[in-house]
CSV table of C-alpha atoms and ligand atoms in Angstrom, one decimal:
chain,number,residue,atom,x,y,z
K,899,UNK,CA,-13.4,-20.7,-4.4
K,900,UNK,CA,-14.6,-17.1,-5.2
K,901,UNK,CA,-13.1,-14.3,-3.2
K,902,UNK,CA,-14.3,-10.7,-3.3
K,903,UNK,CA,-11.7,-8.1,-2.4
K,904,UNK,CA,-12.9,-4.7,-1.1
K,905,UNK,CA,-11.0,-1.5,-0.5
K,906,UNK,CA,-13.5,0.8,1.3
K,907,UNK,CA,-12.4,4.4,1.5
K,908,UNK,CA,-14.3,7.4,2.9
K,909,UNK,CA,-16.0,8.1,-0.5
K,910,UNK,CA,-15.2,5.2,-2.7
K,911,UNK,CA,-15.2,1.4,-2.7
K,912,UNK,CA,-12.8,-0.5,-5.0
K,913,UNK,CA,-13.7,-4.2,-5.6
K,914,UNK,CA,-12.3,-7.2,-7.4
K,915,UNK,CA,-13.8,-10.7,-7.6
K,916,UNK,CA,-11.3,-13.5,-7.9
K,917,UNK,CA,-11.9,-17.1,-9.0
K,918,UNK,CA,-9.1,-18.6,-7.1
K,919,UNK,CA,-9.0,-22.1,-8.5
K,920,UNK,CA,-8.5,-20.7,-12.0
K,921,UNK,CA,-6.3,-17.7,-10.9
K,922,UNK,CA,-8.6,-15.3,-12.8
K,923,UNK,CA,-10.4,-12.0,-12.0
K,924,UNK,CA,-14.1,-12.4,-12.8
K,925,UNK,CA,-15.0,-8.7,-12.3
K,926,UNK,CA,-13.6,-5.5,-11.0
K,927,UNK,CA,-14.5,-1.8,-10.6
K,928,UNK,CA,-15.2,1.0,-8.2
K,929,UNK,CA,-18.1,3.0,-6.7
K,930,UNK,CA,-17.0,6.6,-6.6
K,931,UNK,CA,-18.2,9.7,-4.9
K,932,UNK,CA,-20.3,7.9,-2.3
K,933,UNK,CA,-22.5,10.4,-0.4
K,934,UNK,CA,-21.5,13.2,-2.9
K,935,UNK,CA,-23.0,14.5,-6.1
K,936,UNK,CA,-22.0,12.6,-9.3
K,937,UNK,CA,-21.7,9.1,-7.6
K,938,UNK,CA,-21.4,6.2,-10.0
K,939,UNK,CA,-20.5,2.5,-10.2
K,940,UNK,CA,-17.9,1.4,-12.7
K,941,UNK,CA,-17.8,-2.3,-13.6
K,942,UNK,CA,-15.7,-4.4,-15.9
K,943,UNK,CA,-16.0,-8.2,-16.4
K,944,UNK,CA,-14.3,-10.3,-19.0
K,945,UNK,CA,-16.4,-10.9,-22.2
K,946,UNK,CA,-19.0,-8.3,-21.2
K,947,UNK,CA,-19.6,-4.7,-22.0
K,948,UNK,CA,-18.2,-2.2,-19.5
K,949,UNK,CA,-20.8,-0.7,-17.3
K,950,UNK,CA,-21.1,2.8,-15.9
K,951,UNK,CA,-24.1,3.2,-13.6
K,952,UNK,CA,-24.5,6.8,-12.5
K,953,UNK,CA,-27.1,7.4,-9.7
K,954,UNK,CA,-27.1,8.7,-6.2
K,955,UNK,CA,-25.3,6.4,-3.8
K,956,UNK,CA,-26.0,7.8,-0.3
K,957,UNK,CA,-23.8,5.5,1.8
K,958,UNK,CA,-21.5,2.5,1.9
K,959,UNK,CA,-24.4,0.1,2.4
K,960,UNK,CA,-26.0,1.2,-0.8
K,961,UNK,CA,-22.7,1.1,-2.6
K,962,UNK,CA,-22.1,-2.5,-1.5
K,963,UNK,CA,-25.6,-3.5,-2.5
K,964,UNK,CA,-25.0,-2.1,-5.9
K,965,UNK,CA,-21.8,-4.0,-6.4
K,966,UNK,CA,-23.3,-7.3,-5.2
K,967,UNK,CA,-26.4,-6.8,-7.4
K,968,UNK,CA,-24.3,-6.2,-10.4
K,969,UNK,CA,-22.2,-9.3,-9.8
K,970,UNK,CA,-25.3,-11.4,-10.0
K,971,UNK,CA,-27.3,-9.3,-12.5
K,972,UNK,CA,-28.6,-10.9,-15.7
K,973,UNK,CA,-26.7,-8.7,-18.2
K,974,UNK,CA,-23.4,-8.2,-16.5
K,975,UNK,CA,-23.2,-10.7,-13.8
K,976,UNK,CA,-20.4,-13.3,-13.4
K,977,UNK,CA,-21.9,-15.5,-10.7
K,978,UNK,CA,-25.4,-17.0,-10.3
K,979,UNK,CA,-26.1,-15.9,-6.7
K,980,UNK,CA,-24.3,-14.4,-3.7
K,981,UNK,CA,-23.8,-17.8,-2.1
K,982,UNK,CA,-21.0,-18.2,-4.7
K,983,UNK,CA,-18.9,-15.6,-2.9
K,984,UNK,CA,-17.0,-17.8,-0.4
K,985,UNK,CA,-15.1,-15.1,1.4
K,986,UNK,CA,-14.5,-11.3,1.4
K,987,UNK,CA,-11.0,-9.9,1.9
K,988,UNK,CA,-11.1,-6.4,3.3
K,989,UNK,CA,-8.1,-4.1,3.0
K,990,UNK,CA,-7.7,-2.5,6.5
K,991,UNK,CA,-5.1,0.1,6.9
K,992,UNK,CA,-4.2,-0.1,10.6
K,993,UNK,CA,-4.0,-3.2,12.8
K,994,UNK,CA,-2.0,-1.6,15.5
K,995,UNK,CA,0.1,-4.1,17.5
K,996,UNK,CA,-2.8,-6.5,17.6
K,997,UNK,CA,-2.5,-8.1,14.1
K,998,UNK,CA,0.6,-9.6,12.6
K,999,UNK,CA,-1.4,-11.7,10.2
K,1000,UNK,CA,-4.7,-11.4,8.3
K,1001,UNK,CA,-7.6,-12.4,10.5
K,1002,UNK,CA,-11.1,-13.8,10.1
K,1003,UNK,CA,-13.4,-11.1,11.6
K,1004,UNK,CA,-15.6,-11.9,14.6
K,1005,UNK,CA,-17.0,-9.5,17.2
K,1006,UNK,CA,-13.8,-9.5,19.2
K,1007,UNK,CA,-11.8,-8.6,16.2
K,1008,UNK,CA,-14.2,-5.8,15.3
K,1009,UNK,CA,-13.7,-4.3,18.7
K,1010,UNK,CA,-10.0,-4.3,18.3
K,1011,UNK,CA,-10.3,-2.7,14.8
K,1012,UNK,CA,-12.4,0.1,16.3
K,1013,UNK,CA,-9.7,0.7,18.9
K,1014,UNK,CA,-7.1,0.9,16.0
K,1015,UNK,CA,-9.3,3.7,14.5
K,1016,UNK,CA,-7.6,6.1,16.9
K,1017,UNK,CA,-4.4,5.5,15.0
K,1018,UNK,CA,-5.9,5.8,11.5
K,1019,UNK,CA,-9.0,8.0,12.0
K,1020,UNK,CA,-9.5,8.7,8.3
K,1021,UNK,CA,-9.0,5.1,7.0
K,1022,UNK,CA,-10.1,2.5,9.5
K,1023,UNK,CA,-13.7,3.7,10.0
K,1024,UNK,CA,-14.7,3.2,6.3
K,1025,UNK,CA,-12.8,-0.2,6.3
K,1026,UNK,CA,-14.8,-1.3,9.4
K,1027,UNK,CA,-18.0,0.0,7.9
K,1028,UNK,CA,-17.4,-2.3,4.8
K,1029,UNK,CA,-16.9,-5.3,7.0
K,1030,UNK,CA,-20.0,-4.6,9.1
K,1031,UNK,CA,-22.2,-4.2,6.0
K,1032,UNK,CA,-20.8,-7.3,4.3
K,1033,UNK,CA,-21.6,-9.3,7.5
K,1034,UNK,CA,-25.2,-8.3,7.0
K,1035,UNK,CA,-25.5,-8.6,3.3
K,1036,UNK,CA,-23.6,-11.9,2.8
K,1037,UNK,CA,-23.5,-13.5,6.2
K,1038,UNK,CA,-22.5,-16.9,4.8
K,1039,UNK,CA,-19.1,-15.6,3.5
K,1040,UNK,CA,-16.0,-15.5,5.7
K,1041,UNK,CA,-14.9,-11.9,6.3
K,1042,UNK,CA,-11.2,-11.5,6.5
K,1043,UNK,CA,-9.2,-8.3,7.4
K,1044,UNK,CA,-5.8,-7.9,5.7
K,1045,UNK,CA,-3.7,-5.1,7.1
K,1046,UNK,CA,-1.3,-2.6,5.6
K,1047,UNK,CA,0.6,-2.6,8.9
K,1048,UNK,CA,0.7,-6.4,9.7
K,1049,UNK,CA,3.8,-7.3,7.6
K,1050,UNK,CA,5.9,-4.8,9.6
K,1051,UNK,CA,5.0,-6.2,13.0
K,1052,UNK,CA,8.2,-8.3,12.9
K,1053,UNK,CA,10.3,-5.0,13.0
K,1054,UNK,CA,12.4,-5.2,16.2
K,1055,UNK,CA,11.8,-2.7,19.1
K,1056,UNK,CA,15.1,-0.9,18.6
K,1057,UNK,CA,13.9,0.0,15.1
K,1058,UNK,CA,10.3,0.7,15.7
K,1059,UNK,CA,10.6,2.9,18.9
K,1060,UNK,CA,11.0,6.6,18.8
K,1061,UNK,CA,13.4,8.2,21.3
K,1062,UNK,CA,10.7,10.1,23.2
K,1063,UNK,CA,9.6,9.5,26.8
K,1064,UNK,CA,8.6,5.8,27.0
K,1065,UNK,CA,5.2,6.6,28.4
K,1066,UNK,CA,4.1,7.7,24.9
K,1067,UNK,CA,4.7,4.2,23.7
K,1068,UNK,CA,3.3,2.5,26.8
K,1069,UNK,CA,0.2,4.6,27.1
K,1070,UNK,CA,-0.5,5.8,23.6
K,1071,UNK,CA,1.2,3.3,21.3
K,1072,UNK,CA,3.3,6.0,19.6
K,1073,UNK,CA,5.8,4.0,17.5
K,1074,UNK,CA,6.7,3.2,13.9
K,1075,UNK,CA,4.1,1.0,12.3
K,1076,UNK,CA,4.9,1.2,8.6
K,1077,UNK,CA,2.5,0.8,5.7
K,1078,UNK,CA,2.2,-0.7,2.2
K,1079,UNK,CA,2.9,-4.0,3.9
K,1080,UNK,CA,0.8,-6.1,1.4
K,1081,UNK,CA,2.7,-4.6,-1.5
K,1082,UNK,CA,6.2,-5.1,0.1
K,1083,UNK,CA,5.3,-8.7,0.9
K,1084,UNK,CA,3.9,-9.5,-2.5
K,1085,UNK,CA,6.9,-8.1,-4.5
K,1086,UNK,CA,9.5,-9.5,-2.2
K,1087,UNK,CA,8.0,-13.0,-2.6
K,1088,UNK,CA,7.8,-12.6,-6.4
K,1089,UNK,CA,11.5,-11.4,-6.4
K,1090,UNK,CA,12.5,-14.6,-4.6
K,1091,UNK,CA,10.5,-16.7,-7.2
K,1092,UNK,CA,12.2,-14.8,-10.0
K,1093,UNK,CA,15.6,-15.2,-8.4
K,1094,UNK,CA,14.8,-18.9,-8.1
K,1095,UNK,CA,15.7,-18.8,-4.4
K,1096,UNK,CA,13.6,-19.4,-1.3
K,1097,UNK,CA,12.7,-16.0,0.2
K,1098,UNK,CA,13.8,-17.3,3.6
K,1099,UNK,CA,17.4,-17.0,2.4
K,1100,UNK,CA,17.3,-13.5,0.9
K,1101,UNK,CA,17.9,-10.0,2.1
K,1102,UNK,CA,15.7,-7.8,0.0
K,1103,UNK,CA,14.9,-4.1,-0.2
K,1104,UNK,CA,11.6,-3.3,-1.8
K,1105,UNK,CA,10.9,0.3,-3.1
K,1106,UNK,CA,7.2,1.0,-3.4
K,1107,UNK,CA,7.3,4.3,-5.3
K,1108,UNK,CA,3.8,5.5,-6.1
K,1109,UNK,CA,2.0,8.7,-4.9
K,1110,UNK,CA,2.8,7.4,-1.5
K,1111,UNK,CA,6.3,5.9,-1.3
K,1112,UNK,CA,8.0,3.6,1.2
K,1113,UNK,CA,11.0,1.3,1.3
K,1114,UNK,CA,11.1,-2.0,3.3
K,1115,UNK,CA,14.1,-4.1,4.4
K,1116,UNK,CA,13.1,-7.8,4.4
K,1117,UNK,CA,15.3,-10.4,5.9
K,1118,UNK,CA,14.2,-14.0,5.2
K,1119,UNK,CA,10.6,-13.0,4.5
K,1120,UNK,CA,10.4,-10.8,7.6
K,1121,UNK,CA,10.2,-7.0,7.5
K,1122,UNK,CA,13.0,-5.7,9.7
K,1123,UNK,CA,12.6,-2.0,9.0
K,1124,UNK,CA,10.6,0.4,6.8
K,1125,UNK,CA,10.7,4.1,6.0
K,1126,UNK,CA,7.2,5.2,6.9
K,1127,UNK,CA,6.5,5.6,10.6
K,1128,UNK,CA,3.6,6.3,13.0
K,1129,UNK,CA,1.9,7.7,9.9
K,1130,UNK,CA,2.5,7.5,6.2
K,1131,UNK,CA,4.0,11.1,6.3
K,1132,UNK,CA,7.5,9.8,7.4
K,1133,UNK,CA,10.3,8.5,5.3
K,1134,UNK,CA,11.3,9.3,1.7
K,1135,UNK,CA,10.0,12.3,-0.2
K,1136,UNK,CA,6.7,11.6,-1.9
K,1137,UNK,CA,4.3,13.1,-4.4
K,1138,UNK,CA,2.7,15.5,-2.0
K,1139,UNK,CA,4.2,14.4,1.4
K,1140,UNK,CA,7.4,15.8,2.8
K,1141,UNK,CA,8.8,12.6,4.2
K,1142,UNK,CA,11.3,13.0,7.1
K,1143,UNK,CA,11.7,16.6,8.3
K,1144,UNK,CA,12.9,18.1,11.6
K,1145,UNK,CA,9.7,18.0,13.8
K,1146,UNK,CA,10.5,21.5,15.1
K,1147,UNK,CA,9.4,22.8,11.7
K,1148,UNK,CA,5.8,22.2,12.6
K,1149,UNK,CA,5.7,24.7,15.5
K,1150,UNK,CA,7.8,27.2,13.5
K,1151,UNK,CA,5.5,27.1,10.5
K,1152,UNK,CA,2.5,27.3,12.7
K,1153,UNK,CA,4.0,30.5,14.2
K,1154,UNK,CA,4.9,32.3,11.0
K,1155,UNK,CA,1.6,31.4,9.2
K,1156,UNK,CA,-0.6,31.8,12.3
K,1157,UNK,CA,-2.1,28.4,11.7
K,1158,UNK,CA,-2.7,25.3,13.8
K,1159,UNK,CA,-0.6,22.2,14.0
K,1160,UNK,CA,-3.2,20.3,12.1
K,1161,UNK,CA,-3.1,22.9,9.3
K,1162,UNK,CA,0.7,22.6,9.1
K,1163,UNK,CA,0.3,18.8,8.9
K,1164,UNK,CA,-2.2,19.4,6.0
K,1165,UNK,CA,0.5,21.3,4.2
K,1166,UNK,CA,3.1,18.6,4.9
K,1167,UNK,CA,0.7,15.9,3.7
K,1168,UNK,CA,-1.0,17.4,0.7
K,1169,UNK,CA,1.1,20.4,-0.6
K,1170,UNK,CA,4.7,19.2,0.0
K,1171,UNK,CA,6.9,16.5,-1.6
K,1172,UNK,CA,7.8,16.9,-5.3
K,1173,UNK,CA,4.6,19.0,-5.8
K,1174,UNK,CA,5.6,21.5,-3.2
K,1175,UNK,CA,9.2,21.6,-4.4
K,1176,UNK,CA,8.5,22.0,-8.1
K,1177,UNK,CA,5.4,24.1,-7.8
K,1178,UNK,CA,4.3,22.1,-10.9
K,1179,UNK,CA,2.9,18.7,-10.3
K,1180,UNK,CA,3.1,15.5,-8.2
K,1181,UNK,CA,3.1,13.4,-11.3
K,1182,UNK,CA,6.5,12.1,-12.3
K,1183,UNK,CA,5.6,12.2,-16.0
K,1184,UNK,CA,5.1,15.9,-15.8
K,1185,UNK,CA,8.2,16.5,-13.7
K,1186,UNK,CA,10.5,14.4,-16.0
K,1187,UNK,CA,9.2,16.3,-19.1
K,1188,UNK,CA,9.6,19.7,-17.3
K,1189,UNK,CA,13.1,18.8,-16.2
K,1190,UNK,CA,14.0,17.9,-19.8
K,1191,UNK,CA,12.8,21.3,-20.8
K,1192,UNK,CA,15.0,22.9,-18.3
K,1193,UNK,CA,12.6,23.7,-15.4
K,1194,UNK,CA,15.0,24.1,-12.5
K,1195,UNK,CA,12.6,23.3,-9.7
K,1196,UNK,CA,11.4,20.1,-11.5
K,1197,UNK,CA,15.0,19.1,-11.7
K,1198,UNK,CA,15.5,19.9,-8.0
K,1199,UNK,CA,12.4,17.9,-7.0
K,1200,UNK,CA,13.6,14.8,-9.0
K,1201,UNK,CA,17.2,15.1,-7.7
K,1202,UNK,CA,15.9,15.3,-4.1
K,1203,UNK,CA,13.5,12.4,-4.6
K,1204,UNK,CA,16.3,10.2,-6.1
K,1205,UNK,CA,18.7,11.2,-3.4
K,1206,UNK,CA,16.2,10.5,-0.6
K,1207,UNK,CA,15.6,7.0,-1.9
K,1208,UNK,CA,19.2,6.2,-2.4
K,1209,UNK,CA,20.1,7.4,1.0
K,1210,UNK,CA,17.4,5.4,2.6
K,1211,UNK,CA,18.4,2.3,0.7
K,1212,UNK,CA,21.9,2.8,2.3
K,1213,UNK,CA,20.3,2.9,5.7
K,1214,UNK,CA,18.3,-0.2,5.1
K,1215,UNK,CA,21.4,-2.1,3.8
K,1216,UNK,CA,22.9,-1.3,7.2
K,1217,UNK,CA,19.7,-2.6,8.9
K,1218,UNK,CA,20.0,-5.8,6.9
K,1219,UNK,CA,23.7,-6.3,7.0
K,1220,UNK,CA,23.9,-7.0,3.3
K,1221,UNK,CA,21.6,-7.1,0.2
K,1222,UNK,CA,20.7,-9.8,-2.3
K,1223,UNK,CA,17.9,-8.1,-4.2
K,1224,UNK,CA,16.5,-4.6,-4.8
K,1225,UNK,CA,12.9,-4.3,-6.1
K,1226,UNK,CA,11.2,-1.4,-7.7
K,1227,UNK,CA,7.4,-1.3,-7.8
K,1228,UNK,CA,4.2,1.0,-8.0
K,1229,UNK,CA,3.6,3.7,-10.5
K,1230,UNK,CA,7.0,5.4,-10.5
K,1231,UNK,CA,9.0,2.3,-9.6
K,1232,UNK,CA,7.4,0.3,-12.4
K,1233,UNK,CA,7.4,3.0,-15.1
K,1234,UNK,CA,10.3,5.4,-14.7
K,1235,UNK,CA,13.6,4.1,-16.0
K,1236,UNK,CA,15.1,7.5,-15.3
K,1237,UNK,CA,14.3,7.3,-11.5
K,1238,UNK,CA,15.6,3.8,-11.3
K,1239,UNK,CA,18.8,4.6,-13.1
K,1240,UNK,CA,19.3,7.7,-10.9
K,1241,UNK,CA,18.9,5.7,-7.7
K,1242,UNK,CA,21.1,2.8,-8.8
K,1243,UNK,CA,23.8,5.1,-10.1
K,1244,UNK,CA,24.3,6.2,-6.6
K,1245,UNK,CA,24.8,2.6,-5.5
K,1246,UNK,CA,27.3,1.6,-8.2
K,1247,UNK,CA,30.2,1.7,-5.7
K,1248,UNK,CA,28.7,-1.3,-3.9
K,1249,UNK,CA,28.4,-3.3,-7.0
K,1250,UNK,CA,24.8,-2.5,-8.0
K,1251,UNK,CA,24.9,-2.3,-11.8
K,1252,UNK,CA,21.9,-1.8,-14.1
K,1253,UNK,CA,21.6,-3.0,-17.7
K,1254,UNK,CA,20.4,0.1,-19.5
K,1255,UNK,CA,18.6,-1.9,-22.2
K,1256,UNK,CA,16.7,-4.0,-19.6
K,1257,UNK,CA,16.0,-0.9,-17.5
K,1258,UNK,CA,14.1,0.7,-20.4
K,1259,UNK,CA,11.2,-1.7,-19.5
K,1260,UNK,CA,7.9,-0.5,-18.2
K,1261,UNK,CA,5.3,-2.3,-16.1
K,1262,UNK,CA,6.6,-5.8,-16.6
K,1263,UNK,CA,8.4,-8.2,-14.3
K,1264,UNK,CA,12.0,-7.8,-15.4
K,1265,UNK,CA,15.5,-8.4,-14.0
K,1266,UNK,CA,17.2,-5.1,-14.9
K,1267,UNK,CA,20.6,-5.6,-13.4
K,1268,UNK,CA,23.7,-6.9,-15.3
K,1269,UNK,CA,24.8,-10.4,-14.9
K,1270,UNK,CA,27.9,-9.2,-12.9
K,1271,UNK,CA,25.9,-7.0,-10.6
K,1272,UNK,CA,26.4,-8.1,-6.9
K,1273,UNK,CA,22.7,-7.4,-6.2
K,1274,UNK,CA,19.8,-8.5,-8.5
K,1275,UNK,CA,17.6,-5.6,-9.3
K,1276,UNK,CA,14.0,-6.2,-10.4
K,1277,UNK,CA,11.0,-4.3,-11.6
K,1278,UNK,CA,7.9,-6.1,-10.3
K,1279,UNK,CA,4.4,-4.7,-10.8
K,1280,UNK,CA,2.7,-4.8,-7.4
K,1281,UNK,CA,-0.6,-6.6,-7.1
K,1282,UNK,CA,-2.0,-5.9,-3.7
K,1283,UNK,CA,-5.5,-7.3,-4.5
K,1284,UNK,CA,-4.0,-10.6,-5.5
K,1285,UNK,CA,-2.0,-10.8,-2.3
K,1286,UNK,CA,-5.1,-9.9,-0.3
K,1287,UNK,CA,-7.0,-12.6,-2.1
K,1288,UNK,CA,-4.3,-15.2,-1.3
K,1289,UNK,CA,-4.2,-14.2,2.3
K,1290,UNK,CA,-7.9,-14.2,2.5
K,1291,UNK,CA,-8.0,-17.7,1.1
K,1292,UNK,CA,-5.5,-18.9,3.7
K,1293,UNK,CA,-7.3,-17.2,6.6
K,1294,UNK,CA,-10.8,-18.4,5.4
K,1295,UNK,CA,-9.5,-22.0,4.9
K,1296,UNK,CA,-8.1,-22.0,8.5
K,1297,UNK,CA,-11.5,-21.2,9.8
K,1298,UNK,CA,-13.1,-24.0,11.8
K,1299,UNK,CA,-16.4,-22.2,11.7
K,1300,UNK,CA,-18.3,-20.1,9.1
G,2272,ADP,P1,-0.9,5.2,-5.7
G,2272,ADP,O1,0.0,5.4,-4.6
G,2272,ADP,O2,-2.0,6.3,-5.9
G,2272,ADP,O3,-1.4,3.8,-5.9
G,2272,ADP,P2,0.5,4.6,-8.1
G,2272,ADP,O4,1.3,3.5,-7.7
G,2272,ADP,O5,-0.6,4.4,-9.1
G,2272,ADP,O6,0.0,5.5,-6.9
G,2272,ADP,O7,1.6,5.7,-8.8
G,2272,ADP,C1,1.1,6.9,-9.3
G,2272,ADP,C2,2.3,7.7,-9.8
G,2272,ADP,O8,3.1,6.9,-10.7
G,2272,ADP,C3,1.9,8.9,-10.6
G,2272,ADP,O9,1.7,10.0,-9.7
G,2272,ADP,C4,3.1,9.1,-11.5
G,2272,ADP,O10,3.9,10.0,-10.8
G,2272,ADP,C5,3.8,7.8,-11.5
G,2272,ADP,N1,3.8,7.3,-12.9
G,2272,ADP,C6,2.8,6.6,-13.6
G,2272,ADP,N2,3.2,6.3,-14.8
G,2272,ADP,C7,4.5,6.8,-15.0
G,2272,ADP,C8,5.4,6.9,-16.1
G,2272,ADP,N3,5.2,6.3,-17.2
G,2272,ADP,N4,6.6,7.5,-15.8
G,2272,ADP,C9,6.8,8.1,-14.6
G,2272,ADP,N5,6.0,8.1,-13.6
G,2272,ADP,C10,4.8,7.4,-13.8
């Protein structure tokens, strides 16, 4: 079974073609700068030369046509014809309260996805566009939507509600949704496999620390709380996002700067976090280097990031009523021993102990806690595409029609 995974953004489409029976990736790449100057397709397939095809790509339809043509082309192709693509797994950011699982897309699902666009106006429309174009270009293939929000639909009401007048939930669906669900699900299941225990028995906190960062409390394979909220702006401090702040700041900043609420949100999303604090960079490699060289605001940004994660881990332990495993993943979680050590040192009192030697690992599945640590601590590289491919396979196999 061959499954194509697509992540359609506003100006790019990332793709990966999996051969599921052999657990291999046949081809992968991206079309960048769709509708802009300098658009190009990048393509990589095992045993073939890398391809960079720079030419105008006016829209998502043309981008998808380019990807599909390359997959079957004489020189670079990895499949004989498009019929060999059995299913397409689409990453969809927001499924609202409608979707707790991946779903095979039909007209009814498409309508609900359009409705969810109100909640993710930047992300859902290009995701939906990708689905619609694929239905036209490869109508024989099952189209499956896999949501960033779905894993968190098991969070109980007392954790997902905001204490604002109830009508805002009832009429406008304002509540915590949470994001990065595919990543949290993937690494928590891998952690259970590595711990040699069924995930149904474990209480796990997963720390997805990339440019965007969120933590998730997972009890027996079910998300019971997470740090992001109605949008990905909430929760822990991130690369350029502020995380949790007093909402009264928005109106106050708007007043002093003479700018709109939307402009304040732009500052809180794109110019805040460790970038805003340090004035240097949102990249942790830069910040760690600068802190070593004595840059005080780089040090402050790192200290605040570490503090914010450790504090939220404490909150999620309370949500779980215990903890068996702690997982670090994504760019920072996988690659920064310093951040992991900083966070875990604040949790020593509760028996979380890191093995310094094992913690020096980078980007590999590793148990980094000591044998006498009360909680097993793992580094697990995330693989959202693989998870989406597996979920797509399940959803497509359950289809009684095609
Ligand atoms: P995204 O959310 O864009 O998928 P990633 O998961 O790729 O983000 O994480 C990107 C971040 O990972 C970079 O901004 C950088 O801060 C961090 N990072 C990558 N490599 C390292 C490293 N070796 N040491 C510290 N941080 C790193």
